[in-house]
Short mmCIF file of N, CA and C in Angstrom, two decimals:
data_model
loop_
_atom_site.label_atom_id
_atom_site.label_comp_id
_atom_site.label_asym_id
_atom_site.label_seq_id
_atom_site.Cartn_x
_atom_site.Cartn_y
_atom_site.Cartn_z
N MET A 1 37.95 44.36 14.09
CA MET A 1 38.33 45.24 15.16
C MET A 1 37.99 44.74 16.46
N THR A 2 38.96 44.25 17.22
CA THR A 2 38.58 43.64 18.54
C THR A 2 38.57 44.69 19.67
N LEU A 3 37.40 44.67 20.41
CA LEU A 3 37.32 45.65 21.56
C LEU A 3 37.81 44.92 22.83
N PRO A 4 38.32 45.80 23.68
CA PRO A 4 38.74 45.29 25.02
C PRO A 4 37.54 44.58 25.74
N PRO A 5 37.81 43.64 26.54
CA PRO A 5 36.58 42.88 27.18
C PRO A 5 35.71 43.77 28.06
N HIS A 6 36.28 44.92 28.62
CA HIS A 6 35.44 45.64 29.54
C HIS A 6 34.55 46.54 28.74
N ILE A 7 34.66 46.70 27.39
CA ILE A 7 33.76 47.49 26.61
C ILE A 7 32.55 46.60 26.20
N LYS A 8 31.34 47.03 26.70
CA LYS A 8 30.17 46.19 26.55
C LYS A 8 29.15 47.04 25.61
N GLY A 9 29.37 48.23 25.33
CA GLY A 9 28.45 49.08 24.52
C GLY A 9 29.34 50.21 23.87
N LEU A 10 28.76 50.56 22.60
CA LEU A 10 29.35 51.69 21.86
C LEU A 10 28.33 52.76 21.74
N VAL A 11 28.77 53.98 21.82
CA VAL A 11 27.85 55.14 21.65
C VAL A 11 28.54 56.12 20.72
N PHE A 12 27.86 56.45 19.59
CA PHE A 12 28.39 57.27 18.57
C PHE A 12 27.59 58.68 18.55
N ASP A 13 28.40 59.70 18.30
CA ASP A 13 27.92 61.04 17.79
C ASP A 13 27.52 60.72 16.38
N CYS A 14 26.65 61.54 15.84
CA CYS A 14 26.39 61.42 14.36
C CYS A 14 27.08 62.37 13.48
N ASP A 15 26.75 63.73 13.65
CA ASP A 15 27.26 64.72 12.80
C ASP A 15 28.81 64.87 12.97
N GLY A 16 29.64 64.69 12.05
CA GLY A 16 31.10 64.78 12.14
C GLY A 16 31.70 63.54 12.64
N THR A 17 30.98 62.54 13.00
CA THR A 17 31.60 61.32 13.57
C THR A 17 31.15 60.10 12.65
N LEU A 18 29.90 59.87 12.59
CA LEU A 18 29.36 58.76 11.67
C LEU A 18 29.20 59.37 10.28
N ALA A 19 28.79 60.61 10.20
CA ALA A 19 28.43 61.23 8.93
C ALA A 19 29.11 62.49 8.78
N ASP A 20 29.63 62.69 7.52
CA ASP A 20 30.24 63.99 7.19
C ASP A 20 29.22 65.06 6.84
N THR A 21 28.63 65.58 7.84
CA THR A 21 27.57 66.49 7.68
C THR A 21 27.93 68.00 8.02
N MET A 22 28.98 68.19 8.69
CA MET A 22 29.33 69.52 9.27
C MET A 22 29.48 70.58 8.17
N PRO A 23 30.16 70.39 6.97
CA PRO A 23 30.21 71.39 5.95
C PRO A 23 28.68 71.75 5.40
N LEU A 24 27.83 70.80 5.43
CA LEU A 24 26.48 71.02 4.88
C LEU A 24 25.70 71.81 5.94
N HIS A 25 25.81 71.40 7.19
CA HIS A 25 25.21 72.36 8.25
C HIS A 25 25.77 73.70 8.29
N TRP A 26 27.05 73.93 7.93
CA TRP A 26 27.53 75.23 7.92
C TRP A 26 26.90 76.03 6.67
N ARG A 27 26.62 75.28 5.68
CA ARG A 27 25.84 75.96 4.51
C ARG A 27 24.52 76.53 5.01
N ALA A 28 23.81 75.59 5.72
CA ALA A 28 22.45 76.06 6.14
C ALA A 28 22.66 77.12 7.14
N TRP A 29 23.58 77.08 8.12
CA TRP A 29 23.79 78.15 9.09
C TRP A 29 24.05 79.56 8.48
N GLN A 30 24.79 79.45 7.31
CA GLN A 30 25.09 80.85 6.67
C GLN A 30 23.79 81.54 6.21
N VAL A 31 22.83 80.69 5.69
CA VAL A 31 21.57 81.19 5.27
C VAL A 31 20.83 81.80 6.45
N ILE A 32 20.81 81.09 7.49
CA ILE A 32 20.07 81.60 8.71
C ILE A 32 20.68 82.71 9.31
N ALA A 33 21.99 82.66 9.47
CA ALA A 33 22.75 83.95 10.01
C ALA A 33 22.43 85.16 9.22
N ALA A 34 22.51 85.00 7.95
CA ALA A 34 22.26 86.28 6.95
C ALA A 34 20.78 86.65 7.22
N ARG A 35 19.84 85.73 7.32
CA ARG A 35 18.46 85.98 7.43
C ARG A 35 18.15 86.77 8.66
N TYR A 36 18.77 86.39 9.71
CA TYR A 36 18.60 87.20 11.01
C TYR A 36 19.66 88.18 11.41
N LYS A 37 20.48 88.39 10.45
CA LYS A 37 21.71 89.42 10.74
C LYS A 37 22.50 89.01 11.94
N LEU A 38 22.76 87.78 12.02
CA LEU A 38 23.62 87.23 13.20
C LEU A 38 25.00 87.07 12.69
N HIS A 39 26.03 87.50 13.51
CA HIS A 39 27.51 87.24 13.30
C HIS A 39 27.68 85.84 13.78
N PHE A 40 28.07 84.94 12.97
CA PHE A 40 28.31 83.51 13.32
C PHE A 40 29.57 83.03 12.38
N PRO A 41 30.70 83.29 12.86
CA PRO A 41 31.88 82.85 12.07
C PRO A 41 31.98 81.38 12.06
N GLU A 42 32.57 80.82 11.08
CA GLU A 42 32.75 79.42 10.85
C GLU A 42 33.52 78.71 11.96
N ASP A 43 34.59 79.31 12.49
CA ASP A 43 35.39 78.75 13.57
C ASP A 43 34.47 78.56 14.86
N ARG A 44 33.58 79.50 15.09
CA ARG A 44 32.70 79.40 16.23
C ARG A 44 31.68 78.30 16.04
N PHE A 45 31.13 78.19 14.74
CA PHE A 45 30.21 77.13 14.39
C PHE A 45 30.85 75.72 14.75
N TYR A 46 32.13 75.51 14.31
CA TYR A 46 32.70 74.27 14.53
C TYR A 46 33.02 74.10 16.02
N SER A 47 33.27 75.16 16.78
CA SER A 47 33.56 74.99 18.16
C SER A 47 32.25 74.64 18.98
N LEU A 48 31.13 74.89 18.38
CA LEU A 48 29.78 74.57 19.08
C LEU A 48 29.21 73.20 18.53
N GLY A 49 29.97 72.47 17.91
CA GLY A 49 29.61 71.15 17.43
C GLY A 49 28.91 70.29 18.55
N GLY A 50 27.70 69.89 18.26
CA GLY A 50 26.99 69.05 19.33
C GLY A 50 26.01 69.89 20.08
N VAL A 51 26.03 71.25 20.00
CA VAL A 51 25.04 72.00 20.68
C VAL A 51 23.79 72.22 19.68
N PRO A 52 22.55 71.94 20.22
CA PRO A 52 21.42 72.07 19.38
C PRO A 52 21.34 73.42 18.80
N SER A 53 20.81 73.51 17.50
CA SER A 53 20.59 74.73 16.89
C SER A 53 19.75 75.73 17.66
N ARG A 54 18.73 75.30 18.36
CA ARG A 54 17.90 76.20 19.09
C ARG A 54 18.69 76.89 20.22
N ASP A 55 19.62 76.17 20.85
CA ASP A 55 20.50 76.69 21.89
C ASP A 55 21.49 77.74 21.24
N ILE A 56 22.05 77.39 20.07
CA ILE A 56 23.03 78.34 19.58
C ILE A 56 22.21 79.61 19.16
N LEU A 57 21.18 79.42 18.60
CA LEU A 57 20.32 80.73 18.14
C LEU A 57 19.95 81.49 19.38
N GLN A 58 19.51 80.95 20.45
CA GLN A 58 19.19 81.69 21.61
C GLN A 58 20.42 82.40 22.12
N MET A 59 21.58 81.74 22.18
CA MET A 59 22.79 82.37 22.63
C MET A 59 23.26 83.54 21.79
N LEU A 60 23.29 83.33 20.40
CA LEU A 60 23.66 84.36 19.44
C LEU A 60 22.75 85.54 19.60
N ALA A 61 21.43 85.29 19.69
CA ALA A 61 20.47 86.38 19.71
C ALA A 61 20.64 87.18 21.00
N ARG A 62 20.88 86.64 22.07
CA ARG A 62 21.17 87.25 23.40
C ARG A 62 22.47 88.06 23.26
N GLU A 63 23.55 87.40 22.94
CA GLU A 63 24.81 88.10 22.78
C GLU A 63 24.71 89.35 21.87
N GLN A 64 23.99 89.29 20.78
CA GLN A 64 24.04 90.23 19.70
C GLN A 64 22.75 91.27 19.87
N GLY A 65 21.98 91.05 20.80
CA GLY A 65 20.86 91.90 21.01
C GLY A 65 19.76 91.74 19.84
N VAL A 66 19.67 90.57 19.25
CA VAL A 66 18.69 90.38 18.18
C VAL A 66 17.43 89.75 18.72
N THR A 67 16.26 90.17 18.34
CA THR A 67 15.07 89.54 18.80
C THR A 67 14.69 88.47 17.76
N LEU A 68 14.52 87.24 18.17
CA LEU A 68 14.05 86.16 17.24
C LEU A 68 13.38 85.06 18.10
N ASP A 69 12.54 84.33 17.44
CA ASP A 69 12.10 83.09 18.08
C ASP A 69 13.05 82.01 17.75
N HIS A 70 13.81 81.63 18.77
CA HIS A 70 14.98 80.64 18.50
C HIS A 70 14.41 79.14 18.10
N ILE A 71 13.32 78.82 18.47
CA ILE A 71 12.58 77.57 18.11
C ILE A 71 12.33 77.69 16.61
N GLN A 72 11.61 78.66 16.17
CA GLN A 72 11.22 78.91 14.80
C GLN A 72 12.47 78.98 14.01
N ALA A 73 13.45 79.77 14.40
CA ALA A 73 14.65 79.84 13.49
C ALA A 73 15.47 78.66 13.42
N ALA A 74 15.36 77.66 14.50
CA ALA A 74 15.96 76.48 14.46
C ALA A 74 15.24 75.49 13.41
N HIS A 75 13.90 75.53 13.45
CA HIS A 75 13.22 74.85 12.33
C HIS A 75 13.51 75.38 10.87
N GLU A 76 13.67 76.65 10.71
CA GLU A 76 14.13 77.22 9.53
C GLU A 76 15.58 76.64 9.08
N LYS A 77 16.47 76.60 10.12
CA LYS A 77 17.79 76.02 9.83
C LYS A 77 17.73 74.53 9.39
N GLU A 78 16.79 73.71 10.03
CA GLU A 78 16.59 72.44 9.60
C GLU A 78 16.06 72.34 8.25
N ASN A 79 15.17 73.23 7.88
CA ASN A 79 14.58 73.24 6.57
C ASN A 79 15.61 73.67 5.40
N GLU A 80 16.61 74.43 5.78
CA GLU A 80 17.70 74.78 4.89
C GLU A 80 18.62 73.53 4.67
N TYR A 81 18.74 72.70 5.71
CA TYR A 81 19.59 71.61 5.75
C TYR A 81 19.06 70.39 4.98
N LEU A 82 17.69 70.17 5.10
CA LEU A 82 17.06 68.97 4.55
C LEU A 82 17.39 68.70 3.10
N PRO A 83 17.31 69.84 2.31
CA PRO A 83 17.53 69.49 0.97
C PRO A 83 19.05 69.11 0.52
N LEU A 84 19.83 69.28 1.55
CA LEU A 84 21.34 68.95 1.40
C LEU A 84 21.58 67.44 1.86
N LEU A 85 20.64 66.88 2.49
CA LEU A 85 20.81 65.47 3.06
C LEU A 85 21.29 64.41 1.95
N PRO A 86 20.85 64.61 0.78
CA PRO A 86 21.31 63.50 -0.17
C PRO A 86 22.90 63.64 -0.42
N GLN A 87 23.44 64.77 0.05
CA GLN A 87 24.93 64.85 -0.31
C GLN A 87 25.78 64.39 0.89
N VAL A 88 25.09 63.94 1.97
CA VAL A 88 25.82 63.38 3.11
C VAL A 88 26.54 62.18 2.75
N GLU A 89 27.80 62.13 3.22
CA GLU A 89 28.62 60.85 3.02
C GLU A 89 28.99 60.36 4.39
N PRO A 90 29.33 59.03 4.40
CA PRO A 90 29.68 58.48 5.79
C PRO A 90 31.20 58.79 6.01
N ILE A 91 31.44 58.73 7.33
CA ILE A 91 32.90 58.80 7.64
C ILE A 91 33.22 57.23 7.88
N HIS A 92 33.79 56.85 6.82
CA HIS A 92 34.02 55.28 6.56
C HIS A 92 34.66 54.71 7.80
N ALA A 93 35.77 55.20 8.38
CA ALA A 93 36.43 54.45 9.40
C ALA A 93 35.53 54.29 10.62
N VAL A 94 34.67 55.22 10.93
CA VAL A 94 33.81 55.10 12.13
C VAL A 94 32.60 54.20 11.75
N VAL A 95 32.09 54.41 10.57
CA VAL A 95 30.95 53.46 10.15
C VAL A 95 31.43 52.00 10.19
N GLU A 96 32.61 51.77 9.71
CA GLU A 96 33.15 50.39 9.82
C GLU A 96 33.29 49.74 11.19
N ILE A 97 33.48 50.65 12.21
CA ILE A 97 33.60 50.29 13.61
C ILE A 97 32.24 49.80 13.94
N ALA A 98 31.17 50.44 13.62
CA ALA A 98 29.81 50.19 13.89
C ALA A 98 29.43 48.92 13.18
N ARG A 99 29.65 48.90 11.92
CA ARG A 99 29.36 47.58 11.15
C ARG A 99 30.03 46.30 11.81
N ALA A 100 31.26 46.45 12.19
CA ALA A 100 32.03 45.32 12.71
C ALA A 100 31.48 44.77 14.07
N ASN A 101 30.82 45.77 14.73
CA ASN A 101 30.24 45.28 16.11
C ASN A 101 28.77 45.18 16.11
N HIS A 102 28.21 45.43 14.99
CA HIS A 102 26.79 45.16 14.91
C HIS A 102 26.37 43.72 15.19
N GLY A 103 25.41 43.51 16.16
CA GLY A 103 25.09 42.15 16.57
C GLY A 103 25.84 41.57 17.57
N ARG A 104 27.09 42.20 17.88
CA ARG A 104 27.98 41.65 18.97
C ARG A 104 27.69 42.38 20.31
N ILE A 105 27.57 43.66 20.26
CA ILE A 105 27.26 44.51 21.50
C ILE A 105 26.31 45.49 21.13
N PRO A 106 25.56 46.02 22.18
CA PRO A 106 24.58 47.15 21.89
C PRO A 106 25.32 48.35 21.51
N MET A 107 24.68 49.10 20.63
CA MET A 107 25.12 50.47 20.14
C MET A 107 24.04 51.43 20.11
N ALA A 108 24.50 52.64 20.28
CA ALA A 108 23.52 53.74 20.29
C ALA A 108 24.09 55.01 19.54
N VAL A 109 23.29 55.89 19.06
CA VAL A 109 23.72 57.18 18.59
C VAL A 109 23.36 58.22 19.67
N ALA A 110 24.18 59.19 20.01
CA ALA A 110 23.80 60.26 20.91
C ALA A 110 24.21 61.54 20.23
N SER A 111 23.19 62.32 19.78
CA SER A 111 23.38 63.43 18.95
C SER A 111 22.72 64.77 19.47
N GLY A 112 23.32 65.84 19.31
CA GLY A 112 22.80 67.16 19.56
C GLY A 112 21.78 67.54 18.51
N GLY A 113 21.63 66.83 17.47
CA GLY A 113 20.64 67.17 16.40
C GLY A 113 19.26 66.67 16.85
N THR A 114 18.24 66.74 15.91
CA THR A 114 16.87 66.41 16.33
C THR A 114 16.65 65.03 15.65
N GLN A 115 15.60 64.31 16.31
CA GLN A 115 15.34 63.03 15.84
C GLN A 115 15.00 62.90 14.29
N PRO A 116 14.18 63.68 13.74
CA PRO A 116 13.88 63.56 12.28
C PRO A 116 15.17 63.60 11.37
N ILE A 117 16.04 64.63 11.76
CA ILE A 117 17.26 64.91 10.99
C ILE A 117 18.22 63.72 11.15
N ILE A 118 18.49 63.33 12.37
CA ILE A 118 19.43 62.27 12.66
C ILE A 118 18.99 61.00 12.15
N VAL A 119 17.75 60.62 12.23
CA VAL A 119 17.26 59.35 11.71
C VAL A 119 17.36 59.46 10.21
N GLY A 120 16.99 60.66 9.63
CA GLY A 120 17.13 60.80 8.21
C GLY A 120 18.58 60.57 7.61
N VAL A 121 19.59 61.06 8.36
CA VAL A 121 20.94 60.94 7.97
C VAL A 121 21.29 59.43 8.00
N LEU A 122 20.97 58.82 9.07
CA LEU A 122 21.24 57.29 9.27
C LEU A 122 20.62 56.47 8.23
N GLU A 123 19.38 56.86 7.86
CA GLU A 123 18.61 55.98 6.88
C GLU A 123 19.31 56.31 5.49
N HIS A 124 19.67 57.53 5.23
CA HIS A 124 20.31 57.86 3.98
C HIS A 124 21.51 57.06 3.82
N LEU A 125 22.35 56.93 4.96
CA LEU A 125 23.58 56.20 4.91
C LEU A 125 23.38 54.69 4.88
N LYS A 126 22.17 54.32 5.08
CA LYS A 126 21.75 52.86 5.18
C LYS A 126 22.35 52.22 6.39
N ILE A 127 22.45 52.92 7.52
CA ILE A 127 23.07 52.38 8.86
C ILE A 127 22.23 52.50 9.92
N ARG A 128 20.94 52.91 9.78
CA ARG A 128 20.06 53.06 10.98
C ARG A 128 19.95 51.66 11.72
N HIS A 129 19.88 50.62 10.84
CA HIS A 129 19.62 49.32 11.56
C HIS A 129 20.72 48.78 12.40
N LEU A 130 21.95 49.49 12.47
CA LEU A 130 22.94 49.13 13.23
C LEU A 130 22.88 49.54 14.68
N PHE A 131 22.02 50.40 14.94
CA PHE A 131 21.89 50.94 16.30
C PHE A 131 20.53 50.61 17.01
N ASP A 132 20.78 50.26 18.36
CA ASP A 132 19.67 49.80 19.13
C ASP A 132 18.93 50.93 19.64
N ALA A 133 19.55 52.21 19.84
CA ALA A 133 18.89 53.29 20.33
C ALA A 133 19.39 54.61 19.65
N ILE A 134 18.63 55.56 19.48
CA ILE A 134 18.98 56.81 18.90
C ILE A 134 18.45 57.98 19.86
N VAL A 135 19.42 58.61 20.51
CA VAL A 135 19.13 59.65 21.46
C VAL A 135 19.51 60.98 20.84
N THR A 136 18.52 61.93 20.87
CA THR A 136 18.74 63.24 20.31
C THR A 136 18.38 64.30 21.29
N SER A 137 18.74 65.62 20.83
CA SER A 137 18.71 66.74 21.82
C SER A 137 17.41 66.85 22.58
N GLU A 138 16.25 66.54 21.89
CA GLU A 138 14.92 66.79 22.48
C GLU A 138 14.64 65.75 23.59
N MET A 139 15.44 64.74 23.73
CA MET A 139 15.25 63.72 24.72
C MET A 139 15.93 63.90 26.09
N VAL A 140 16.74 64.92 26.14
CA VAL A 140 17.45 65.18 27.36
C VAL A 140 17.41 66.64 27.79
N GLU A 141 17.45 67.05 28.99
CA GLU A 141 17.27 68.32 29.42
C GLU A 141 18.67 69.17 29.17
N ASN A 142 19.76 68.60 29.61
CA ASN A 142 21.07 69.20 29.48
C ASN A 142 21.78 68.69 28.40
N GLN A 143 22.32 69.66 27.55
CA GLN A 143 22.98 69.28 26.26
C GLN A 143 24.48 69.20 26.53
N LYS A 144 25.25 68.72 25.50
CA LYS A 144 26.66 68.62 25.59
C LYS A 144 27.14 70.12 25.84
N PRO A 145 28.15 70.17 26.69
CA PRO A 145 29.14 69.23 27.26
C PRO A 145 28.60 68.50 28.55
N ALA A 146 27.30 68.72 28.97
CA ALA A 146 26.80 67.80 30.02
C ALA A 146 26.67 66.44 29.51
N PRO A 147 26.85 65.42 30.36
CA PRO A 147 26.89 64.10 30.03
C PRO A 147 25.45 63.40 29.78
N ASP A 148 24.46 64.08 29.95
CA ASP A 148 23.08 63.56 29.78
C ASP A 148 22.83 62.68 28.66
N ILE A 149 23.11 63.21 27.51
CA ILE A 149 22.85 62.42 26.20
C ILE A 149 23.55 61.14 26.07
N PHE A 150 24.74 61.02 26.62
CA PHE A 150 25.53 59.74 26.63
C PHE A 150 25.06 58.93 27.70
N LEU A 151 24.63 59.42 28.83
CA LEU A 151 24.01 58.56 29.93
C LEU A 151 22.72 58.04 29.58
N GLU A 152 21.90 58.80 28.86
CA GLU A 152 20.63 58.34 28.34
C GLU A 152 20.80 57.13 27.25
N ALA A 153 21.81 57.35 26.41
CA ALA A 153 22.05 56.35 25.35
C ALA A 153 22.55 55.15 26.08
N ALA A 154 23.51 55.15 27.01
CA ALA A 154 23.86 53.90 27.82
C ALA A 154 22.68 53.26 28.45
N ARG A 155 21.77 54.05 29.02
CA ARG A 155 20.58 53.52 29.70
C ARG A 155 19.75 52.77 28.63
N ARG A 156 19.51 53.42 27.62
CA ARG A 156 18.63 52.80 26.50
C ARG A 156 19.15 51.53 25.93
N ILE A 157 20.46 51.40 25.94
CA ILE A 157 21.06 50.08 25.39
C ILE A 157 21.37 49.10 26.62
N GLY A 158 21.02 49.59 27.79
CA GLY A 158 21.23 48.61 28.95
C GLY A 158 22.61 48.37 29.42
N VAL A 159 23.44 49.33 29.16
CA VAL A 159 24.98 49.09 29.55
C VAL A 159 25.42 50.15 30.48
N ASP A 160 26.12 49.79 31.42
CA ASP A 160 26.67 50.71 32.47
C ASP A 160 27.59 51.70 31.71
N PRO A 161 27.49 52.95 31.90
CA PRO A 161 28.33 53.97 31.29
C PRO A 161 29.82 53.60 31.20
N GLN A 162 30.25 53.08 32.38
CA GLN A 162 31.67 52.79 32.56
C GLN A 162 32.10 51.69 31.73
N SER A 163 31.12 50.87 31.01
CA SER A 163 31.45 49.83 30.25
C SER A 163 31.16 50.26 28.74
N CYS A 164 31.02 51.52 28.47
CA CYS A 164 30.81 52.05 27.18
C CYS A 164 31.96 52.79 26.68
N ARG A 165 32.12 52.81 25.30
CA ARG A 165 33.17 53.58 24.60
C ARG A 165 32.32 54.49 23.82
N GLY A 166 32.64 55.89 23.88
CA GLY A 166 31.99 56.86 23.07
C GLY A 166 32.86 57.43 22.05
N TYR A 167 32.28 57.71 20.85
CA TYR A 167 33.06 58.30 19.74
C TYR A 167 32.41 59.71 19.43
N GLU A 168 33.40 60.70 19.36
CA GLU A 168 33.01 62.05 19.15
C GLU A 168 34.05 62.87 18.29
N ASP A 169 33.63 63.94 17.80
CA ASP A 169 34.60 64.81 16.90
C ASP A 169 34.76 66.13 17.47
N THR A 170 34.05 66.44 18.60
CA THR A 170 34.19 67.84 19.12
C THR A 170 34.70 67.88 20.57
N GLU A 171 35.28 68.94 21.06
CA GLU A 171 35.67 68.97 22.38
C GLU A 171 34.49 68.89 23.31
N LEU A 172 33.38 69.63 23.02
CA LEU A 172 32.19 69.63 23.87
C LEU A 172 31.75 68.14 23.95
N GLY A 173 31.77 67.42 22.89
CA GLY A 173 31.31 65.98 22.91
C GLY A 173 32.21 65.12 23.72
N MET A 174 33.52 65.32 23.59
CA MET A 174 34.48 64.53 24.37
C MET A 174 34.34 64.81 25.85
N THR A 175 34.00 66.11 26.22
CA THR A 175 33.76 66.32 27.65
C THR A 175 32.68 65.66 28.13
N ALA A 176 31.60 65.53 27.30
CA ALA A 176 30.28 64.91 27.68
C ALA A 176 30.67 63.48 27.88
N ILE A 177 31.30 62.84 27.01
CA ILE A 177 31.66 61.34 27.10
C ILE A 177 32.37 61.09 28.39
N ARG A 178 33.46 61.89 28.67
CA ARG A 178 34.21 61.73 29.86
C ARG A 178 33.41 61.91 31.09
N SER A 179 32.54 62.94 31.04
CA SER A 179 31.66 63.30 32.22
C SER A 179 30.72 62.13 32.47
N ALA A 180 30.36 61.42 31.46
CA ALA A 180 29.52 60.29 31.63
C ALA A 180 30.18 59.02 32.23
N GLY A 181 31.54 59.07 32.24
CA GLY A 181 32.33 57.97 32.72
C GLY A 181 32.78 56.97 31.66
N MET A 182 32.50 57.31 30.37
CA MET A 182 32.75 56.34 29.32
C MET A 182 34.32 56.57 28.80
N GLU A 183 34.70 55.59 28.20
CA GLU A 183 35.92 55.72 27.49
C GLU A 183 35.74 56.59 26.22
N ALA A 184 36.54 57.53 26.02
CA ALA A 184 36.36 58.50 24.94
C ALA A 184 37.32 58.31 23.74
N VAL A 185 36.86 58.27 22.53
CA VAL A 185 37.62 58.23 21.29
C VAL A 185 37.35 59.50 20.52
N ASP A 186 38.42 60.20 20.19
CA ASP A 186 38.26 61.40 19.43
C ASP A 186 38.45 61.06 18.00
N VAL A 187 37.41 61.38 17.19
CA VAL A 187 37.37 60.96 15.83
C VAL A 187 38.15 61.97 15.04
#
């Protein structure tokens, strides 16, 4: 796969882009929603792809008048997801783009997930070594659809954002990539 000459770096979302994790995250979310008596329909879950769990939990609790520690509940959600990690499969077409460009241009992952989970997914898929940087939700202040995570990924691989191509699977992520000034590819 040949990239246009103006593309000097690639930035990939992880969940739903490099890794087919979204159905597994949905299973973990169902447990947490039931535990805290939160209404969280599947279509809304998918519309919030890329938003950190802690932010989703804070929003749902506020909207529904439920009192909870959103940080603790987010950890509980991660603990529900971790046993499902061995079931994660790659999204082959996107992983092949990363493999084809490994060693040719700098590449990063920019994910709304947390560092331990995202690194765990990449290691499980045996693709961690492809990326020069992994930027996760706890490393930036403003989350998708803000461009911060993609801008930080570009900074960490030393490439001007206008010379990067970003890969995403959600509208929030696509907005973040475009706001960062990157070329956007909808997976």
